[in-house]
Amino acid sequence: MTIEAQVSRRGGRDARRIIRTAPKVEMLPTLKRGLPVIEPMDAEQVERIHEASLAILEEVGVVFRDPIALEDWKRAGADVRGERVHLDRALVMDLIKTIPPDIEYFARNPAKNVQLGGPNSIFVPMTGAPYMRDLDDVRRGPTIADLGTFHKLAHMMPALHSSAHHIVEPMDIVVAHRHLHITYSSMKHSDKIFMGMTTSPKNAEDVLDMCEILFGEGFMETHAVTTGNCNGNSPLVWDQVMLGAMRAFCRRNQPVLCSPFVLGGANTPASTAAAVAQLNAEALSALAYTQVIRKGCPAIYGHYLSTVSMQSGAPMAGTPEISLMNFMIGQMARRYNVPWRTSNLLGGAKIFDAQAGYESAMTMMAVLMSGANYIWHSAGWNEAGMHCSIAKFVVDAEVCAMGYRMTQGIQWGDFDEALAAVRDVGPGGHYLGHPHTQANFERAFFIPKLFDNNSIEQWKVDGAKDIKQRALDHAKHLLGEYQEPTLDQAKDEELRVYIDRRSREIPAVDALNEDH
Amino acid sequence: MTIEAQVSRRGGRDARRIIRTAPKVEMLPTLKRGLPVIEPMDAEQVERIHEASLAILEEVGVVFRDPIALEDWKRAGADVRGERVHLDRALVMDLIKTIPPDIEYFARNPAKNVQLGGPNSIFVPMTGAPYMRDLDDVRRGPTIADLGTFHKLAHMMPALHSSAHHIVEPMDIVVAHRHLHITYSSMKHSDKIFMGMTTSPKNAEDVLDMCEILFGEGFMETHAVTTGNCNGNSPLVWDQVMLGAMRAFCRRNQPVLCSPFVLGGANTPASTAAAVAQLNAEALSALAYTQVIRKGCPAIYGHYLSTVSMQSGAPMAGTPEISLMNFMIGQMARRYNVPWRTSNLLGGAKIFDAQAGYESAMTMMAVLMSGANYIWHSAGWNEAGMHCSIAKFVVDAEVCAMGYRMTQGIQWGDFDEALAAVRDVGPGGHYLGHPHTQANFERAFFIPKLFDNNSIEQWKVDGAKDIKQRALDHAKHLLGEYQEPTLDQAKDEELRVYIDRRSREIPAVDALNEDH
């Protein structure tokens, strides 16, 4: 039920109370960048990477572990030797040129539609965590109810543009049926866009069927409503599950992220430039395949990218080379005029301590300077993705709002008016009482709610809470205020019927594929 | 005594032990950037700020609360009305053009000389904290011994290029004598460059006299060996203490930071663009005055910059507008071809929690993208500068090393060799055993020591420590390994004699001026 509907059903006092206490769940529109990007490569260096990638595709080739894809490639004119597909440059470049440079995403609430590509970017929360840190910061296995909690929070955080999908893995649902309940949770708890599970080709079909129920028959033929992620197995391998899911999405004209899964130094050379050349070859091979599946279907240049600790082999976050590679990948994606995805606010810390803060912010700042469009994993990621933290989720989402503001660039609209204040106030004066200040302060300067900027004395009076505790308090408050964005009753019913039927049809044993 | 000298004086076994356990205190050379800067303004917008600043200088004027400066300005041809100096554009631009675009700093150890200006940047630790968080994370008033501890750590952290000056305020020394003991501590515990106190014109003279003892008579006439900071009182006021100290430094040809002290929205208009126009006018007025004092003396475009919370009036850190203003100020300083200073790794958190991490890293990434040369407050700053934290100090210094690596840009030297590894390894292979990986891993990928990237199981085995605890352990370890970089005995003696004499001469009552 909408607030207005509730108000109209109740009396005056109640109504006023509801309106007064109703949380503001306005979403920030698509981030349209007003800040230049960082481009560490000159045109010649971009071509050097491009040429190296094409040479890898031609001479080394890419393994497609999937008979259908191998047949598709043969028909498309590629040089297929066993499972290895050698792609010549003319074929690759010819294929990727039909990828649309921009995507408009449609949400069930049209006010939450967003754009992607060029200067347009969106923030999407993390997904895929097998553990969570809950409202008491306890690390434990998540349930479908916990996933609902994250979807509610994603719905309420203004800078998040999507509710994603399995932010945490609902361990209380059998693997084979999870995709159904995850998708329903995304659709039910938020009216923002969401992601579609790619854990198997059949699961992908189920998700897309559910999208068809939500958006109506035929709508998806001409409108993007969800996004699948297909991870590569770097170096230079795409597997059957991912390729099958890719086909399901592309055939229905829904975008997929073509995401090489790169652990710099472990599955790439120990060189940022060469790692990007390999990653770029991998991404190009999958992007090209999307156009073999369906010419003109939307697709996104993806990647998951980390560097690894030489000692432990563990992925790291916020390292200088991850930042540099993001800048470089941005240049490559722009060279091909394809929207691109990266990962945001990553932490390798086990707890929500200063390490997590440094890692996350270094990641975000580099991501924003790189010009990435689909900015995934933007809230909650810690412990190298092993858990999603509620505290970190709400802080990350606010930090995204800060990054959003920075990336919009400089506001010039009131420049002359503001300069007049300099004359009014003069040397030694102060501005807080000036009418221009009072009219413009909030618009001019971002004040983070979850960062404490009081004196230490005031902070002690307020309970001497660290940011984790303040964030958990805030999350509890938000959840208390949450109001479900009502789903059309007939569609809701149809979705439930679909889930029931498929749950009966699908044996409760299956394989699980992670995506990152 | 140097390690080599110790070795030659002792026997074989002792000698080997000393060499084996001697800490690596190599300093990274001057950061030479290989990454483009972020420039949010086009040429026309840069001129718009420039014109607005010149109009402020001409029409509003700047207050110089100092009779000598007012006389100097009259002689220089400025329009002086009472304390207010109106500077016409021809005069300002004519004056600032003699500021050298580059500075070479000389340290007592020539291996630690550094360059400043253009692509050359250095990291300098925070200064001026009235409180500290110590090796047990206890917040308390610092002593001269604590200051020594910070100078030792500054000496040992590779990415810090300076030991600065009063990192913490030595509360056990009377205010009037502090500058002597602070300067001695900087000189004694580290052989890197250091900063010079500007708490009064006479204090500045004492500091410069001590520099003359350290570097020899006449040396400073042609060599920069220290840096003074002169804060403005925004809006548009320079006071007598700062101007007097500025004269002391400029007359001896030593660089000063001309630093408007900007709290966006409180002492500037509520507009990033207009705040920068005011700050730029303030900086230009002081930069111009340095050239009135001594034509051709080095000077640095400075600022301390924050935005304030509307509720509490407290300065914030890492906000989007601080980042944007840094980008803009960089463009202005480059327009004038003058090296410039900013502040780094700032935190408003009361403790070393995730807030401090986010704030600090957002600050650093923006600073590095802005192209700042003199990157001050690069280690230890938290609680809006009210305390310096030992834990944060060592983490910040490592984060600077990460930022240093990123800002160097992409390494292309082994690109072809690394690409050959892609052919060797092929699809589905792994790189950790490849000779190129083994030869290049450490050089290719930064592995932060103080970030834990192990599994949660290993982290628990290691004591489940947060980064604060690991950092304090590391600081204790470093201090255990510290070896004093021996100061020439005659100079040391002369410095002590000087301090004794001045301590007798200066009454033990005086005013304290903070600098930031």
Tab-separated table of N, CA, C and O in Angstrom, chain A residues 312-358:
chain	number	residue	atom	x	y	z
A	312	SER	N	49.923	-15.676	0.760
A	312	SER	CA	48.735	-16.492	1.019
A	312	SER	C	47.942	-16.800	-0.238
A	312	SER	O	47.065	-17.663	-0.213
A	313	GLY	N	48.223	-16.105	-1.331
A	313	GLY	CA	47.397	-16.269	-2.525
A	313	GLY	C	46.035	-15.612	-2.406
A	313	GLY	O	45.196	-15.711	-3.302
A	314	ALA	N	45.804	-14.916	-1.284
A	314	ALA	CA	44.493	-14.296	-1.056
A	314	ALA	C	44.350	-13.013	-1.860
A	314	ALA	O	45.316	-12.296	-2.056
A	315	PRO	N	43.131	-12.731	-2.331
A	315	PRO	CA	42.909	-11.479	-3.053
A	315	PRO	C	43.012	-10.281	-2.117
A	315	PRO	O	42.638	-10.374	-0.947
A	316	MET	N	43.535	-9.187	-2.616
A	316	MET	CA	43.667	-7.965	-1.835
A	316	MET	C	42.698	-6.926	-2.393
A	316	MET	O	42.130	-7.110	-3.472
A	317	ALA	N	42.535	-5.842	-1.665
A	317	ALA	CA	41.617	-4.786	-2.092
A	317	ALA	C	42.293	-3.438	-1.963
A	317	ALA	O	43.087	-3.219	-1.051
A	318	GLY	N	41.980	-2.530	-2.881
A	318	GLY	CA	42.460	-1.149	-2.772
A	318	GLY	C	43.931	-0.983	-3.101
A	318	GLY	O	44.501	0.072	-2.841
A	319	THR	N	44.556	-1.986	-3.703
A	319	THR	CA	45.981	-1.853	-4.001
A	319	THR	C	46.177	-0.918	-5.200
A	319	THR	O	45.273	-0.722	-6.011
A	320	PRO	N	47.380	-0.333	-5.295
A	320	PRO	CA	47.638	0.620	-6.387
A	320	PRO	C	47.412	0.016	-7.763
A	320	PRO	O	46.911	0.696	-8.671
A	321	GLU	N	47.745	-1.261	-7.914
A	321	GLU	CA	47.627	-1.873	-9.236
A	321	GLU	C	46.165	-2.094	-9.617
A	321	GLU	O	45.807	-2.018	-10.801
A	322	ILE	N	45.308	-2.360	-8.639
A	322	ILE	CA	43.873	-2.483	-8.946
A	322	ILE	C	43.358	-1.143	-9.467
A	322	ILE	O	42.615	-1.092	-10.451
A	323	SER	N	43.779	-0.069	-8.817
A	323	SER	CA	43.359	1.261	-9.287
A	323	SER	C	43.849	1.502	-10.713
A	323	SER	O	43.076	1.920	-11.590
A	324	LEU	N	45.138	1.230	-10.946
A	324	LEU	CA	45.695	1.467	-12.286
A	324	LEU	C	44.977	0.635	-13.337
A	324	LEU	O	44.660	1.117	-14.432
A	325	MET	N	44.707	-0.623	-13.014
A	325	MET	CA	44.034	-1.488	-13.991
A	325	MET	C	42.621	-0.988	-14.273
A	325	MET	O	42.154	-1.033	-15.412
A	326	ASN	N	41.931	-0.470	-13.246
A	326	ASN	CA	40.612	0.102	-13.498
A	326	ASN	C	40.691	1.280	-14.463
A	326	ASN	O	39.864	1.397	-15.380
A	327	PHE	N	41.680	2.153	-14.237
A	327	PHE	CA	41.826	3.291	-15.166
A	327	PHE	C	42.022	2.785	-16.601
A	327	PHE	O	41.442	3.306	-17.554
A	328	MET	N	42.871	1.761	-16.736
A	328	MET	CA	43.213	1.245	-18.065
A	328	MET	C	42.019	0.563	-18.724
A	328	MET	O	41.744	0.744	-19.919
A	329	ILE	N	41.297	-0.228	-17.938
A	329	ILE	CA	40.142	-0.945	-18.489
A	329	ILE	C	39.094	0.058	-18.968
A	329	ILE	O	38.462	-0.132	-20.011
A	330	GLY	N	38.934	1.152	-18.213
A	330	GLY	CA	38.015	2.206	-18.641
A	330	GLY	C	38.391	2.728	-20.021
A	330	GLY	O	37.529	2.921	-20.888
A	331	GLN	N	39.686	2.918	-20.223
A	331	GLN	CA	40.123	3.415	-21.533
A	331	GLN	C	39.815	2.405	-22.638
A	331	GLN	O	39.409	2.794	-23.737
A	332	MET	N	40.012	1.126	-22.348
A	332	MET	CA	39.751	0.102	-23.358
A	332	MET	C	38.253	0.050	-23.688
A	332	MET	O	37.851	-0.001	-24.852
A	333	ALA	N	37.405	0.055	-22.643
A	333	ALA	CA	35.956	-0.024	-22.878
A	333	ALA	C	35.485	1.172	-23.700
A	333	ALA	O	34.642	1.035	-24.598
A	334	ARG	N	36.044	2.339	-23.389
A	334	ARG	CA	35.653	3.524	-24.160
A	334	ARG	C	36.151	3.432	-25.607
A	334	ARG	O	35.482	3.885	-26.529
A	335	ARG	N	37.315	2.809	-25.788
A	335	ARG	CA	37.811	2.616	-27.155
A	335	ARG	C	36.813	1.789	-27.969
A	335	ARG	O	36.620	2.013	-29.153
A	336	TYR	N	36.183	0.822	-27.300
A	336	TYR	CA	35.238	-0.047	-28.002
A	336	TYR	C	33.803	0.492	-27.939
A	336	TYR	O	32.885	-0.115	-28.479
A	337	ASN	N	33.622	1.578	-27.194
A	337	ASN	CA	32.304	2.216	-27.087
A	337	ASN	C	31.259	1.261	-26.502
A	337	ASN	O	30.131	1.187	-26.976
A	338	VAL	N	31.680	0.560	-25.449
A	338	VAL	CA	30.806	-0.410	-24.788
A	338	VAL	C	30.721	-0.011	-23.309
A	338	VAL	O	31.735	0.343	-22.713
A	339	PRO	N	29.521	-0.046	-22.702
A	339	PRO	CA	29.445	0.248	-21.267
A	339	PRO	C	30.243	-0.790	-20.475
A	339	PRO	O	30.369	-1.934	-20.914
A	340	TRP	N	30.753	-0.394	-19.318
A	340	TRP	CA	31.609	-1.342	-18.586
A	340	TRP	C	31.331	-1.344	-17.101
A	340	TRP	O	30.845	-0.394	-16.526
A	341	ARG	N	31.674	-2.454	-16.507
A	341	ARG	CA	31.425	-2.738	-15.106
A	341	ARG	C	32.717	-2.851	-14.337
A	341	ARG	O	33.712	-3.357	-14.839
A	342	THR	N	32.681	-2.406	-13.067
A	342	THR	CA	33.769	-2.709	-12.149
A	342	THR	C	33.195	-3.033	-10.773
A	342	THR	O	31.982	-3.109	-10.602
A	343	SER	N	34.075	-3.227	-9.795
A	343	SER	CA	33.669	-3.560	-8.423
A	343	SER	C	34.110	-2.432	-7.496
A	343	SER	O	35.177	-1.870	-7.676
A	344	ASN	N	33.298	-2.164	-6.509
A	344	ASN	CA	33.442	-0.961	-5.695
A	344	ASN	C	33.547	-1.308	-4.216
A	344	ASN	O	33.064	-2.347	-3.788
A	345	LEU	N	34.163	-0.414	-3.443
A	345	LEU	CA	34.148	-0.456	-1.982
A	345	LEU	C	34.477	-1.844	-1.425
A	345	LEU	O	33.851	-2.332	-0.480
A	346	LEU	N	35.504	-2.461	-2.010
A	346	LEU	CA	35.926	-3.798	-1.591
A	346	LEU	C	36.797	-3.723	-0.345
A	346	LEU	O	37.615	-2.811	-0.214
A	347	GLY	N	36.638	-4.691	0.528
A	347	GLY	CA	37.502	-4.805	1.703
A	347	GLY	C	37.980	-6.228	1.876
A	347	GLY	O	37.246	-7.176	1.587
A	348	GLY	N	39.216	-6.371	2.337
A	348	GLY	CA	39.738	-7.691	2.659
A	348	GLY	C	39.796	-7.914	4.164
A	348	GLY	O	40.212	-8.975	4.630
A	349	ALA	N	39.365	-6.906	4.916
A	349	ALA	CA	39.403	-6.992	6.384
A	349	ALA	C	38.375	-8.014	6.869
A	349	ALA	O	37.367	-8.251	6.220
A	350	LYS	N	38.675	-8.605	8.005
A	350	LYS	CA	37.761	-9.594	8.571
A	350	LYS	C	36.646	-8.918	9.376
A	350	LYS	O	35.588	-9.495	9.624
A	351	ILE	N	36.923	-7.716	9.813
A	351	ILE	CA	35.951	-6.946	10.600
A	351	ILE	C	35.847	-5.549	9.991
A	351	ILE	O	36.630	-5.176	9.123
A	352	PHE	N	34.894	-4.777	10.517
A	352	PHE	CA	34.658	-3.440	9.958
A	352	PHE	C	35.554	-2.438	10.692
A	352	PHE	O	35.092	-1.582	11.435
A	353	ASP	N	36.862	-2.565	10.466
A	353	ASP	CA	37.840	-1.695	11.118
A	353	ASP	C	38.403	-0.691	10.117
A	353	ASP	O	37.893	-0.570	8.994
A	354	ALA	N	39.439	0.022	10.521
A	354	ALA	CA	40.002	1.052	9.636
A	354	ALA	C	40.518	0.445	8.335
A	354	ALA	O	40.446	1.082	7.282
A	355	GLN	N	41.043	-0.788	8.391
A	355	GLN	CA	41.503	-1.430	7.151
A	355	GLN	C	40.384	-1.437	6.114
A	355	GLN	O	40.582	-1.057	4.954
A	356	ALA	N	39.206	-1.869	6.549
A	356	ALA	CA	38.056	-1.925	5.636
A	356	ALA	C	37.751	-0.543	5.071
A	356	ALA	O	37.426	-0.403	3.883
A	357	GLY	N	37.869	0.484	5.916
A	357	GLY	CA	37.601	1.845	5.458
A	357	GLY	C	38.597	2.303	4.399
A	357	GLY	O	38.204	2.813	3.342
A	358	TYR	N	39.888	2.120	4.676
A	358	TYR	CA	40.915	2.511	3.700
A	358	TYR	C	40.706	1.769	2.377
A	358	TYR	O	40.708	2.361	1.303
